[in-house]
Each structure stands twice: as structure tokens, then as C-alpha cells.
Amino acid sequence: MNIKVVTKILDANDRIADTNSRKLKAAGIYTINLMGAPGAGKTSLLECVIGRLKSGLRIGVIEGDIAGTDDARRIALHNVPVVQINTGGACHLDANMIGAVLDSLPLAKIDVLIIENVGNLVCPAEFSLGEDMKIMVSSITEGHDKPCKYPLMFQKSSALILNKTDLLPYMNTDMGKFKADALSLNPMIKIFEVSCKTQEGVGEFCDWLSGLR
């Protein structure tokens, strides 16, 4: 019985996600679902991307958090349209939440919409929002065992950002194993090694991102 209930929830979410997708595509918007654990550096990466690409691409942002507006305030400082969603306890965004705020954004003035999902390594991968692509951010400080522990995130993501590489000299993270395990789950996943602090790798990721539309 529980499996049937979950299936109905996901089916309903997928129908709303399809509506979101059609609305966004009609507006000419490419949409990214940015996922990762709390503290992985999603917002920092987003700030780097906006700083490098906003002169050529019109970027909009939806920030998802359980509570608070800190991340949305950070993004607003970059003079791009941003909307905050507080889930009030839910560990992920869903398509209904996204659909409810789309009209709060100037869709006609956005080329790329980036949705920063709630920090979590499980639920965000299960719920489509109407995005064109899922991208996962993982801090190297989280350890190299994440692909084995949270396989769905890696299977669903088109790109993996291995963030905070400036801390590698102080960590025991096995980057070779991390990447090999990620590729074993998803041979098509694109992997970028990035440090938002030093900007290493950020340019390569932004070049790839800007070529997606």
C-alpha cells in the first residue's frame, strides 16, 4: 500500500513538472536543478556562475531552503531576479512549489533559470521540477564514498561538480575513486573539479554551461 501511495505522489509531481517544463520552454528558458548536500557550496558556485555569465546570459534563480532567506539575499546582491521558497520542513523542492512561483519571475527576461534545491542527497533526485538538466555539487570534504551511498543522485545528474578542491592537501579524499565510482553509476556524467575560493575550474564549467542552450 505504501508503494502505491508514493507512486501516486510521484506521478502527480511529474504531471505538474511537465506543465512547468512547457511553460519554461515556451519562454525560451533553459532550466537547471542544482542539487547537493548542505554546505557543498551550491550557493557559492551559483555566485561564481552568475559573476562570469550574466553579461552574456540573463540568469534567474529560485532558492530552496527549509527556512531563512540568507542564500536569496546573497544572490540578490548580484542583481539577478531571485525568488525564495521555504519548504517549512520538507527536504526537497517539488514541481508544485516551482509552478507556484514561476509567475513571480520576469520569465521574458531570463535565458537560464537555476533552481538551487534544498540541501539533501536523497529526495531532490526523485522529484522532477520541470528542469532540462540536473547538476550535482559535492564538496571533496564530504568524502569519496558518496557515490556508493547515494547512487540515485549521481545516476540522475548530467554533471558533477567536485567543489572545494583547494582543501585537497588537507583531506584524505581519493579523487580517483570518487570519479570512478560516479562514472560507474553514470558513464555519461560530466565531472568538473572546482574551487570557488581560488576560481580554479570555474571557467571550464561556465564555458560548458554557456554552450548548453
XYZ file of N, CA, C and O in Angstrom:
852
model
N 0.828 -1.206 0.000
C 0.000 0.000 0.000
C 0.861 1.254 0.000
O 0.608 2.206 -0.721
N 1.932 1.283 0.788
C 2.794 2.459 0.841
C 3.444 2.734 -0.505
O 3.605 3.868 -0.913
N 3.848 1.690 -1.205
C 4.477 1.855 -2.514
C 3.504 2.495 -3.495
O 3.865 3.385 -4.251
N 2.239 2.099 -3.438
C 1.235 2.678 -4.321
C 1.044 4.165 -4.025
O 0.893 4.968 -4.938
N 1.047 4.543 -2.765
C 0.881 5.944 -2.393
C 2.040 6.768 -2.924
O 1.855 7.833 -3.512
N 3.270 6.295 -2.738
C 4.448 7.006 -3.229
C 4.382 7.155 -4.741
O 4.687 8.211 -5.290
N 3.978 6.103 -5.429
C 3.864 6.152 -6.879
C 2.884 7.228 -7.312
O 3.141 7.988 -8.249
N 1.746 7.332 -6.622
C 0.754 8.347 -6.961
C 1.315 9.749 -6.752
O 1.063 10.656 -7.552
N 2.087 9.935 -5.686
C 2.686 11.240 -5.415
C 3.646 11.620 -6.527
O 3.628 12.738 -7.038
N 4.495 10.690 -6.920
C 5.480 10.966 -7.968
C 4.801 11.186 -9.321
O 5.228 12.036 -10.097
N 3.753 10.441 -9.598
C 3.028 10.625 -10.853
C 2.405 12.013 -10.914
O 2.462 12.693 -11.949
N 1.797 12.428 -9.798
C 1.194 13.761 -9.750
C 2.259 14.837 -9.909
O 2.068 15.830 -10.615
N 3.412 14.637 -9.269
C 4.503 15.598 -9.381
C 4.988 15.691 -10.825
O 5.258 16.781 -11.342
N 5.098 14.551 -11.501
C 5.588 14.540 -12.878
C 4.643 15.281 -13.814
O 5.091 15.934 -14.776
N 3.352 15.197 -13.560
C 2.390 15.916 -14.405
C 2.570 17.429 -14.258
O 2.535 18.171 -15.247
N 2.779 17.874 -13.014
C 2.990 19.315 -12.783
C 4.339 19.733 -13.348
O 4.480 20.816 -13.920
N 5.351 18.871 -13.201
C 6.675 19.168 -13.753
C 6.599 19.350 -15.263
O 7.272 20.225 -15.833
N 5.788 18.535 -15.927
C 5.634 18.658 -17.369
C 5.001 20.006 -17.741
O 5.408 20.647 -18.722
N 4.046 20.443 -16.932
C 3.441 21.763 -17.151
C 4.475 22.864 -16.971
O 4.551 23.803 -17.773
N 5.291 22.744 -15.910
C 6.368 23.722 -15.687
C 7.324 23.759 -16.870
O 7.727 24.822 -17.335
N 7.700 22.578 -17.338
C 8.648 22.472 -18.435
C 8.123 23.155 -19.690
O 8.852 23.902 -20.371
N 6.860 22.916 -20.003
C 6.283 23.513 -21.199
C 6.219 25.030 -21.075
O 6.473 25.755 -22.046
N 5.924 25.517 -19.889
C 5.862 26.964 -19.667
C 7.248 27.593 -19.811
O 7.406 28.657 -20.429
N 8.250 26.950 -19.252
C 9.612 27.475 -19.318
C 10.161 27.426 -20.732
O 10.801 28.374 -21.201
N 9.906 26.337 -21.430
C 10.381 26.218 -22.811
C 9.696 27.241 -23.711
O 10.312 27.789 -24.638
N 8.407 27.491 -23.467
C 7.686 28.481 -24.257
C 8.288 29.869 -24.083
O 8.224 30.704 -24.995
N 8.878 30.109 -22.910
C 9.528 31.391 -22.633
C 10.981 31.399 -23.106
O 11.676 32.405 -22.944
N 11.444 30.275 -23.676
C 12.819 30.192 -24.165
C 13.849 30.046 -23.064
O 15.004 30.447 -23.228
N 13.451 29.439 -21.944
C 14.328 29.335 -20.771
C 14.899 27.930 -20.650
O 14.167 26.934 -20.759
N 16.201 27.859 -20.433
C 16.867 26.592 -20.112
C 16.963 26.504 -18.587
O 17.444 27.436 -17.934
N 16.518 25.385 -18.018
C 16.371 25.287 -16.566
C 17.265 24.207 -15.983
O 17.316 23.084 -16.492
N 17.946 24.554 -14.905
C 18.882 23.656 -14.228
C 18.436 23.448 -12.789
O 18.127 24.407 -12.069
N 18.417 22.197 -12.369
C 18.129 21.823 -10.989
C 19.464 21.534 -10.304
O 20.102 20.515 -10.586
N 19.898 22.432 -9.430
C 21.202 22.319 -8.762
C 21.023 21.646 -7.410
O 20.335 22.173 -6.527
N 21.653 20.481 -7.233
C 21.435 19.670 -6.040
C 22.751 19.424 -5.303
O 23.833 19.534 -5.885
N 22.647 19.049 -4.040
C 23.828 18.720 -3.263
C 23.531 18.780 -1.781
O 22.474 19.252 -1.352
N 24.472 18.315 -0.991
C 24.318 18.290 0.463
C 24.427 19.700 1.046
O 24.973 20.610 0.400
N 23.929 19.904 2.263
C 24.159 21.186 2.925
C 25.663 21.450 3.049
O 26.426 20.564 3.435
N 26.088 22.645 2.683
C 27.498 23.000 2.807
C 28.372 22.552 1.657
O 29.589 22.749 1.689
N 27.775 21.963 0.613
C 28.573 21.515 -0.529
C 29.139 22.690 -1.324
O 30.131 22.547 -2.036
N 28.495 23.847 -1.201
C 28.956 25.030 -1.924
C 28.082 25.387 -3.105
O 28.539 26.029 -4.047
N 26.803 25.002 -3.057
C 25.889 25.278 -4.172
C 25.740 26.783 -4.411
O 25.822 27.252 -5.542
N 25.503 27.516 -3.333
C 25.293 28.959 -3.480
C 26.576 29.654 -3.911
O 26.551 30.569 -4.749
N 27.708 29.232 -3.383
C 28.987 29.824 -3.791
C 29.249 29.576 -5.270
O 29.710 30.468 -5.997
N 28.968 28.366 -5.720
C 29.132 28.061 -7.145
C 28.200 28.918 -7.986
O 28.594 29.448 -9.034
N 26.978 29.062 -7.521
C 25.996 29.869 -8.236
C 26.463 31.314 -8.358
O 26.329 31.942 -9.417
N 27.054 31.839 -7.300
C 27.586 33.197 -7.346
C 28.710 33.309 -8.385
O 28.795 34.302 -9.125
N 29.567 32.299 -8.437
C 30.645 32.293 -9.436
C 30.083 32.269 -10.850
O 30.559 32.990 -11.737
N 29.082 31.442 -11.069
C 28.470 31.310 -12.395
C 27.821 32.629 -12.810
O 27.998 33.094 -13.947
N 27.083 33.229 -11.908
C 26.418 34.496 -12.226
C 27.454 35.562 -12.564
O 27.309 36.306 -13.539
N 28.503 35.638 -11.758
C 29.534 36.637 -11.986
C 30.188 36.525 -13.342
O 30.528 37.532 -13.977
N 30.354 35.294 -13.826
C 31.038 35.082 -15.108
C 30.102 35.145 -16.315
O 30.529 35.508 -17.408
N 28.832 34.780 -16.131
C 27.959 34.601 -17.282
C 26.875 35.655 -17.442
O 26.254 35.745 -18.507
N 26.611 36.456 -16.425
C 25.437 37.327 -16.512
C 25.576 38.426 -17.569
O 24.562 39.000 -17.993
N 26.795 38.704 -18.018
C 26.950 39.705 -19.080
C 26.492 39.168 -20.427
O 26.129 39.940 -21.318
N 26.492 37.846 -20.577
C 26.084 37.250 -21.841
C 24.789 36.475 -21.771
O 24.124 36.260 -22.783
N 24.422 36.030 -20.566
C 23.185 35.289 -20.369
C 22.370 35.937 -19.256
O 22.917 36.320 -18.211
N 21.082 36.020 -19.479
C 20.199 36.570 -18.445
C 19.797 35.424 -17.512
O 19.105 34.500 -17.922
N 20.260 35.500 -16.277
C 20.089 34.403 -15.327
C 19.042 34.756 -14.284
O 19.016 35.875 -13.755
N 18.186 33.796 -13.984
C 17.227 33.905 -12.891
C 17.453 32.761 -11.924
O 17.983 31.708 -12.308
N 17.070 32.959 -10.674
C 17.355 31.965 -9.635
C 16.122 31.736 -8.758
O 15.419 32.681 -8.387
N 15.880 30.473 -8.445
C 14.939 30.101 -7.390
C 15.743 29.430 -6.291
O 16.467 28.463 -6.551
N 15.650 29.957 -5.088
C 16.374 29.410 -3.935
C 15.434 28.575 -3.084
O 14.374 29.053 -2.665
N 15.823 27.330 -2.816
C 15.038 26.458 -1.962
C 15.746 26.171 -0.662
O 16.897 25.726 -0.654
N 15.072 26.451 0.451
C 15.609 26.161 1.781
C 14.463 25.766 2.691
O 13.299 26.131 2.457
N 14.784 25.045 3.736
C 13.763 24.718 4.727
C 13.266 25.989 5.406
O 12.078 26.179 5.637
N 14.201 26.893 5.727
C 13.847 28.162 6.363
C 14.915 29.192 6.035
O 16.026 28.854 5.624
N 14.567 30.466 6.215
C 15.542 31.534 6.054
C 15.641 32.059 4.637
O 15.130 31.462 3.689
N 16.325 33.195 4.497
C 16.482 33.842 3.193
C 17.939 34.223 2.922
O 18.210 35.043 2.045
N 18.869 33.650 3.660
C 20.276 34.040 3.529
C 20.796 33.855 2.109
O 21.473 34.735 1.555
N 20.519 32.708 1.508
C 21.046 32.432 0.167
C 20.433 33.370 -0.871
O 21.126 33.867 -1.764
N 19.125 33.612 -0.759
C 18.476 34.522 -1.704
C 19.041 35.935 -1.577
O 19.202 36.643 -2.584
N 19.356 36.348 -0.379
C 19.949 37.675 -0.174
C 21.322 37.752 -0.840
O 21.677 38.775 -1.443
N 22.089 36.688 -0.723
C 23.403 36.656 -1.381
C 23.258 36.785 -2.898
O 23.987 37.540 -3.546
N 22.313 36.050 -3.462
C 22.118 36.075 -4.908
C 21.597 37.434 -5.362
O 21.986 37.944 -6.421
N 20.723 38.041 -4.581
C 20.151 39.332 -4.949
C 21.218 40.412 -5.079
O 21.052 41.364 -5.856
N 22.323 40.267 -4.364
C 23.418 41.236 -4.449
C 24.052 41.254 -5.837
O 24.744 42.208 -6.200
N 23.811 40.206 -6.634
C 24.373 40.126 -7.980
C 23.422 40.695 -9.037
O 23.676 40.564 -10.234
N 22.326 41.296 -8.557
C 21.387 41.985 -9.454
C 20.783 41.064 -10.513
O 20.710 41.403 -11.695
N 20.375 39.887 -10.061
C 19.613 38.984 -10.928
C 18.287 38.686 -10.226
O 18.213 38.727 -8.994
N 17.238 38.400 -10.968
C 15.952 38.084 -10.333
C 16.043 36.797 -9.530
O 16.574 35.791 -10.009
N 15.537 36.827 -8.308
C 15.608 35.662 -7.422
C 14.334 35.563 -6.598
O 13.778 36.579 -6.171
N 13.861 34.350 -6.410
C 12.697 34.062 -5.584
C 13.098 33.018 -4.557
O 13.795 32.055 -4.878
N 12.668 33.213 -3.315
C 12.947 32.262 -2.231
C 11.739 31.365 -2.010
O 10.600 31.843 -1.934
N 11.973 30.065 -1.905
C 10.955 29.113 -1.456
C 11.420 28.511 -0.151
O 12.500 27.912 -0.093
N 10.626 28.641 0.893
C 10.888 27.961 2.167
C 9.920 26.793 2.290
O 8.700 26.989 2.256
N 10.448 25.597 2.425
C 9.604 24.399 2.423
C 8.964 24.132 3.778
O 8.057 23.306 3.880
N 9.455 24.789 4.839
C 8.870 24.604 6.156
C 9.121 23.246 6.764
O 8.402 22.819 7.661
N 10.114 22.532 6.259
C 10.453 21.223 6.815
C 10.669 20.165 5.761
O 11.371 19.181 6.002
N 10.069 20.336 4.589
C 10.261 19.357 3.514
C 11.712 19.374 3.059
O 12.319 20.436 2.933
N 12.260 18.191 2.767
C 13.683 18.058 2.475
C 14.016 18.241 1.008
O 15.139 17.966 0.585
N 13.062 18.721 0.205
C 13.304 18.900 -1.227
C 12.253 19.850 -1.785
O 11.201 20.084 -1.183
N 12.538 20.410 -2.939
C 11.531 21.135 -3.700
C 10.737 20.146 -4.538
O 11.245 19.092 -4.909
N 9.491 20.503 -4.845
C 8.719 19.686 -5.778
C 8.164 20.574 -6.880
O 8.278 21.804 -6.844
N 7.575 19.956 -7.881
C 7.119 20.694 -9.059
C 6.029 21.698 -8.720
O 5.966 22.779 -9.321
N 5.174 21.369 -7.772
C 4.100 22.276 -7.391
C 4.665 23.563 -6.788
O 4.168 24.667 -7.070
N 5.702 23.447 -5.970
C 6.341 24.628 -5.383
C 6.914 25.529 -6.465
O 6.792 26.758 -6.402
N 7.555 24.910 -7.468
C 8.150 25.692 -8.557
C 7.064 26.366 -9.378
O 7.147 27.559 -9.702
N 6.019 25.617 -9.716
C 4.935 26.182 -10.506
C 4.276 27.373 -9.838
O 3.837 28.310 -10.509
N 4.248 27.347 -8.505
C 3.581 28.417 -7.760
C 4.346 29.734 -7.782
O 3.765 30.792 -7.520
N 5.647 29.690 -8.097
C 6.448 30.926 -8.051
C 6.928 31.386 -9.426
O 7.531 32.459 -9.530
N 6.684 30.623 -10.472
C 7.213 30.993 -11.781
C 6.737 32.376 -12.230
O 7.491 33.139 -12.831
N 5.485 32.702 -11.935
C 4.962 33.993 -12.354
C 5.523 35.147 -11.525
O 5.273 36.316 -11.845
N 6.270 34.831 -10.466
C 6.934 35.874 -9.682
C 8.249 36.308 -10.319
O 8.867 37.277 -9.859
N 8.669 35.582 -11.341
C 9.909 35.896 -12.043
C 9.602 36.543 -13.399
O 8.596 36.205 -14.032
N 10.468 37.434 -13.872
C 10.281 38.035 -15.198
C 10.739 37.070 -16.295
O 11.826 37.206 -16.859
N 9.924 36.083 -16.586
C 10.327 34.985 -17.461
C 10.796 35.471 -18.832
O 11.696 34.871 -19.429
N 10.206 36.543 -19.323
C 10.590 37.057 -20.638
C 11.991 37.653 -20.642
O 12.557 37.902 -21.711
N 12.557 37.851 -19.457
C 13.884 38.463 -19.346
C 14.922 37.479 -18.806
O 15.968 37.874 -18.304
N 14.624 36.186 -18.901
C 15.520 35.153 -18.380
C 15.880 34.169 -19.484
O 15.007 33.686 -20.210
N 17.168 33.884 -19.613
C 17.640 32.857 -20.547
C 17.870 31.525 -19.847
O 17.583 30.458 -20.392
N 18.449 31.585 -18.648
C 18.768 30.388 -17.867
C 18.203 30.549 -16.460
O 18.488 31.541 -15.774
N 17.400 29.596 -16.034
C 16.862 29.577 -14.676
C 17.579 28.480 -13.897
O 17.586 27.319 -14.313
N 18.194 28.863 -12.792
C 18.872 27.894 -11.938
C 18.094 27.758 -10.637
O 17.869 28.739 -9.929
N 17.679 26.537 -10.353
C 16.926 26.242 -9.134
C 17.871 25.574 -8.147
O 18.329 24.449 -8.379
N 18.194 26.272 -7.068
C 19.032 25.665 -6.036
C 18.138 24.899 -5.072
O 17.384 25.481 -4.300
N 18.229 23.592 -5.127
C 17.361 22.737 -4.324
C 17.787 22.737 -2.859
O 18.874 23.193 -2.510
N 16.921 22.234 -2.016
C 17.227 22.086 -0.591
C 18.413 21.145 -0.428
O 18.537 20.151 -1.147
N 19.301 21.455 0.513
C 20.468 20.618 0.743
C 20.097 19.227 1.232
O 19.626 19.067 2.355
N 20.294 18.235 0.376
C 19.889 16.867 0.698
C 20.443 15.964 -0.393
O 20.480 16.350 -1.556
N 20.852 14.758 -0.044
C 21.415 13.835 -1.029
C 20.458 12.710 -1.421
O 20.865 11.768 -2.089
N 19.196 12.816 -1.011
C 18.253 11.747 -1.324
C 17.080 12.269 -2.148
O 16.990 12.052 -3.349
N 16.165 12.976 -1.497
C 14.878 13.329 -2.109
C 14.965 14.209 -3.353
O 14.177 14.003 -4.287
N 15.843 15.218 -3.423
C 15.840 16.068 -4.615
C 16.008 15.323 -5.930
O 15.489 15.755 -6.963
N 16.698 14.197 -5.892
C 16.916 13.429 -7.126
C 15.642 12.739 -7.602
O 15.522 12.386 -8.773
N 14.693 12.532 -6.694
C 13.497 11.771 -7.027
C 12.399 12.618 -7.649
O 11.526 12.094 -8.339
N 12.430 13.928 -7.408
C 11.330 14.790 -7.817
C 11.747 15.708 -8.957
O 12.577 16.598 -8.781
N 11.154 15.496 -10.117
C 11.372 16.391 -11.245
C 10.677 17.720 -10.976
O 9.594 17.775 -10.382
N 11.318 18.810 -11.422
C 10.755 20.139 -11.223
C 10.312 20.773 -12.540
O 9.731 21.853 -12.541
N 10.637 20.100 -13.648
C 10.410 20.661 -14.966
C 11.694 21.163 -15.584
O 11.695 21.901 -16.566
N 12.820 20.725 -15.027
C 14.136 21.187 -15.466
C 14.588 20.474 -16.736
O 14.083 19.400 -17.079
N 15.556 21.076 -17.400
C 16.206 20.436 -18.539
C 17.357 19.549 -18.094
O 17.723 18.604 -18.797
N 17.942 19.868 -16.953
C 19.137 19.157 -16.504
C 19.280 19.238 -14.986
O 18.948 20.250 -14.371
N 19.774 18.137 -14.414
C 20.165 18.132 -13.004
C 21.684 18.199 -12.918
O 22.390 17.507 -13.659
N 22.190 19.030 -12.011
C 23.617 19.130 -11.752
C 23.839 18.943 -10.259
O 23.138 19.543 -9.444
N 24.811 18.129 -9.916
C 25.106 17.855 -8.513
C 26.416 18.521 -8.102
O 27.402 18.471 -8.818
N 26.399 19.150 -6.924
C 27.605 19.713 -6.325
C 27.968 18.867 -5.116
O 27.127 18.609 -4.254
N 29.215 18.423 -5.060
C 29.681 17.641 -3.911
C 31.022 18.192 -3.453
O 31.957 18.298 -4.250
N 31.095 18.569 -2.187
C 32.362 19.040 -1.634
C 33.288 17.862 -1.403
O 32.859 16.803 -0.936
N 34.564 18.035 -1.722
C 35.514 16.943 -1.500
C 35.669 16.648 -0.010
O 36.136 15.568 0.370
N 35.231 17.566 0.844
C 35.280 17.338 2.293
C 34.231 16.332 2.749
O 34.294 15.839 3.880
N 33.269 16.019 1.895
C 32.237 15.043 2.247
C 32.751 13.614 2.167
O 32.101 12.689 2.658
N 33.897 13.415 1.522
C 34.448 12.075 1.394
C 34.143 11.452 0.048
O 33.203 11.848 -0.641
N 34.951 10.448 -0.323
C 34.815 9.838 -1.645
C 33.804 8.699 -1.687
O 33.653 8.037 -2.714
N 33.105 8.468 -0.583
C 32.156 7.351 -0.542
C 30.746 7.734 -0.973
O 29.844 6.899 -0.981
N 30.523 8.983 -1.343
C 29.165 9.451 -1.640
C 28.509 8.739 -2.816
O 27.313 8.452 -2.758
N 29.208 8.436 -3.915
C 28.521 7.717 -4.991
C 27.960 6.372 -4.550
O 26.860 5.977 -4.966
N 28.692 5.667 -3.703
C 28.233 4.357 -3.237
C 27.060 4.474 -2.266
O 26.195 3.596 -2.216
N 27.024 5.558 -1.507
C 25.978 5.723 -0.502
C 24.710 6.370 -1.056
O 23.612 6.128 -0.551
N 24.865 7.211 -2.079
C 23.732 7.954 -2.619
C 23.705 7.825 -4.150
O 23.849 8.813 -4.861
N 23.536 6.627 -4.655
C 23.708 6.397 -6.098
C 22.729 7.154 -6.980
O 23.101 7.572 -8.089
N 21.486 7.344 -6.533
C 20.492 7.958 -7.407
C 20.877 9.373 -7.813
O 20.652 9.789 -8.954
N 21.473 10.131 -6.899
C 21.894 11.496 -7.212
C 22.859 11.510 -8.391
O 22.781 12.368 -9.271
N 23.771 10.573 -8.408
C 24.775 10.502 -9.470
C 24.177 9.959 -10.763
O 24.551 10.381 -11.855
N 23.235 9.044 -10.631
C 22.592 8.475 -11.813
C 21.714 9.495 -12.526
O 21.595 9.472 -13.755
N 21.129 10.403 -11.778
C 20.201 11.383 -12.341
C 20.887 12.654 -12.836
O 20.286 13.426 -13.591
N 22.116 12.894 -12.415
C 22.786 14.159 -12.727
C 23.544 14.081 -14.049
O 24.188 13.084 -14.356
N 23.479 15.166 -14.809
C 24.233 15.254 -16.058
C 25.653 15.732 -15.818
O 26.540 15.496 -16.639
N 25.862 16.436 -14.705
C 27.197 16.931 -14.372
C 27.416 16.835 -12.871
O 26.483 16.950 -12.075
N 28.677 16.624 -12.502
C 29.093 16.550 -11.109
C 30.188 17.584 -10.886
O 31.211 17.570 -11.568
N 29.940 18.479 -9.936
C 30.934 19.477 -9.563
C 31.606 19.009 -8.280
O 30.962 18.928 -7.219
N 32.891 18.661 -8.352
C 33.658 18.315 -7.161
C 34.277 19.605 -6.644
O 35.279 20.098 -7.167
N 33.654 20.155 -5.614
C 33.963 21.502 -5.143
C 34.954 21.478 -3.966
O 35.148 20.455 -3.320
N 35.547 22.637 -3.722
C 36.489 22.870 -2.617
C 37.796 22.093 -2.810
O 38.402 21.595 -1.848
N 38.245 22.012 -4.052
C 39.482 21.277 -4.326
C 40.700 21.951 -3.705
O 41.756 21.313 -3.583
N 40.588 23.205 -3.308
C 41.700 23.877 -2.625
C 42.006 23.234 -1.280
O 43.096 23.436 -0.718
N 41.073 22.425 -0.764
C 41.274 21.758 0.525
C 41.871 20.360 0.380
O 42.099 19.681 1.392
N 42.117 19.927 -0.836
C 42.648 18.575 -1.049
C 43.927 18.273 -0.259
O 44.077 17.146 0.241
N 44.869 19.223 -0.127
C 46.089 18.911 0.636
C 45.825 18.549 2.092
O 46.681 17.942 2.744
N 44.643 18.897 2.592
C 44.334 18.667 3.999
C 43.351 17.510 4.209
O 42.944 17.242 5.335
N 42.968 16.852 3.115
C 41.961 15.804 3.190
C 42.546 14.470 2.725
O 43.578 14.422 2.059
N 41.849 13.394 3.075
C 42.224 12.057 2.600
C 41.304 11.590 1.476
O 41.202 10.389 1.212
N 40.642 12.526 0.829
C 39.704 12.177 -0.232
C 40.433 11.569 -1.425
O 41.394 12.139 -1.926
N 39.978 10.403 -1.852
C 40.537 9.719 -3.013
C 39.752 10.168 -4.246
O 38.683 9.630 -4.554
N 40.281 11.154 -4.960
C 39.564 11.720 -6.103
C 39.392 10.694 -7.219
O 38.370 10.680 -7.914
N 40.388 9.834 -7.395
C 40.287 8.813 -8.424
C 39.118 7.877 -8.170
O 38.365 7.540 -9.088
N 38.976 7.435 -6.915
C 37.875 6.547 -6.567
C 36.534 7.268 -6.697
O 35.556 6.697 -7.197
N 36.481 8.515 -6.232
C 35.248 9.298 -6.311
C 34.763 9.361 -7.759
O 33.609 9.048 -8.070
N 35.650 9.736 -8.662
C 35.266 9.891 -10.064
C 34.945 8.547 -10.706
O 33.986 8.426 -11.481
N 35.726 7.527 -10.388
C 35.481 6.200 -10.968
C 34.132 5.647 -10.532
O 33.387 5.068 -11.340
N 33.804 5.821 -9.254
C 32.522 5.326 -8.750
C 31.358 6.106 -9.362
O 30.315 5.528 -9.691
N 31.543 7.420 -9.532
C 30.493 8.225 -10.159
C 30.267 7.786 -11.596
O 29.127 7.624 -12.050
N 31.346 7.546 -12.320
C 31.242 7.128 -13.720
C 30.687 5.711 -13.857
O 30.042 5.386 -14.860
N 30.930 4.870 -12.853
C 30.370 3.515 -12.905
C 28.850 3.552 -12.780
O 28.148 2.684 -13.319
N 28.336 4.558 -12.065
C 26.888 4.721 -11.914
C 26.275 5.441 -13.109
O 25.128 5.198 -13.476
N 27.049 6.336 -13.709
C 26.553 7.153 -14.806
C 27.715 7.464 -15.754
O 28.413 8.465 -15.581
N 27.952 6.618 -16.738
C 29.101 6.801 -17.640
C 29.066 8.108 -18.423
O 30.096 8.546 -18.941
N 27.891 8.745 -18.504
C 27.750 9.973 -19.288
C 27.934 11.231 -18.441
O 27.915 12.334 -18.977
N 28.114 11.080 -17.131
C 28.201 12.254 -16.270
C 29.480 13.040 -16.572
O 30.548 12.460 -16.780
N 29.337 14.348 -16.651
C 30.467 15.245 -16.904
C 30.996 15.713 -15.550
O 30.229 16.214 -14.719
N 32.306 15.557 -15.302
C 32.878 15.860 -13.988
C 33.797 17.072 -14.087
O 34.657 17.154 -14.961
N 33.593 18.015 -13.160
C 34.429 19.211 -13.082
C 35.022 19.306 -11.682
O 34.304 19.157 -10.685
N 36.319 19.543 -11.606
C 36.976 19.806 -10.327
C 37.086 21.316 -10.164
O 37.686 21.998 -11.004
N 36.515 21.830 -9.083
C 36.328 23.267 -8.942
C 36.690 23.741 -7.535
O 36.479 23.023 -6.552
N 37.226 24.931 -7.458
C 37.368 25.639 -6.180
C 36.737 27.011 -6.341
O 37.233 27.841 -7.113
N 35.651 27.238 -5.648
C 35.015 28.554 -5.703
C 35.896 29.613 -5.038
O 35.802 30.794 -5.372
N 36.762 29.182 -4.140
C 37.642 30.129 -3.449
C 38.749 30.630 -4.375
O 38.999 31.834 -4.470
N 39.419 29.718 -5.081
C 40.526 30.114 -5.946
C 40.079 30.344 -7.393
O 40.854 30.845 -8.195
N 38.844 29.948 -7.708
C 38.261 30.037 -9.058
C 38.815 28.973 -10.015
O 38.474 28.963 -11.198
N 39.668 28.080 -9.513
C 40.188 27.012 -10.361
C 39.043 26.135 -10.865
O 38.214 25.665 -10.079
N 38.995 25.908 -12.154
C 37.980 25.049 -12.744
C 36.649 25.720 -13.015
O 35.805 25.164 -13.732
N 36.432 26.910 -12.451
C 35.145 27.583 -12.611
C 34.932 27.999 -14.062
O 33.841 27.859 -14.615
N 35.989 28.502 -14.695
C 35.879 28.928 -16.080
C 35.502 27.792 -17.007
O 34.658 27.954 -17.907
N 36.119 26.629 -16.815
C 35.810 25.458 -17.643
C 34.349 25.066 -17.494
O 33.660 24.773 -18.483
N 33.871 25.054 -16.249
C 32.467 24.711 -16.013
C 31.536 25.732 -16.662
O 30.551 25.370 -17.314
N 31.839 27.016 -16.521
C 30.989 28.063 -17.090
C 30.989 28.010 -18.618
O 29.951 28.243 -19.252
N 32.135 27.691 -19.209
C 32.196 27.550 -20.681
C 31.286 26.420 -21.135
O 30.552 26.551 -22.136
N 31.320 25.313 -20.421
C 30.463 24.179 -20.751
C 28.989 24.550 -20.568
O 28.148 24.266 -21.417
N 28.698 25.239 -19.459
C 27.328 25.617 -19.144
C 26.756 26.564 -20.195
O 25.613 26.411 -20.630
N 27.550 27.516 -20.620
C 27.064 28.507 -21.574
C 26.816 27.899 -22.951
O 26.086 28.473 -23.765
N 27.375 26.734 -23.226
C 27.171 26.080 -24.506
C 25.979 25.139 -24.538
O 25.719 24.512 -25.579
N 25.241 25.037 -23.446
C 24.137 24.089 -23.378
C 22.892 24.568 -24.110
O 22.117 23.771 -24.624
N 22.660 25.860 -24.150
C 21.423 26.390 -24.743
C 21.460 26.293 -26.276
O 22.475 26.475 -26.879
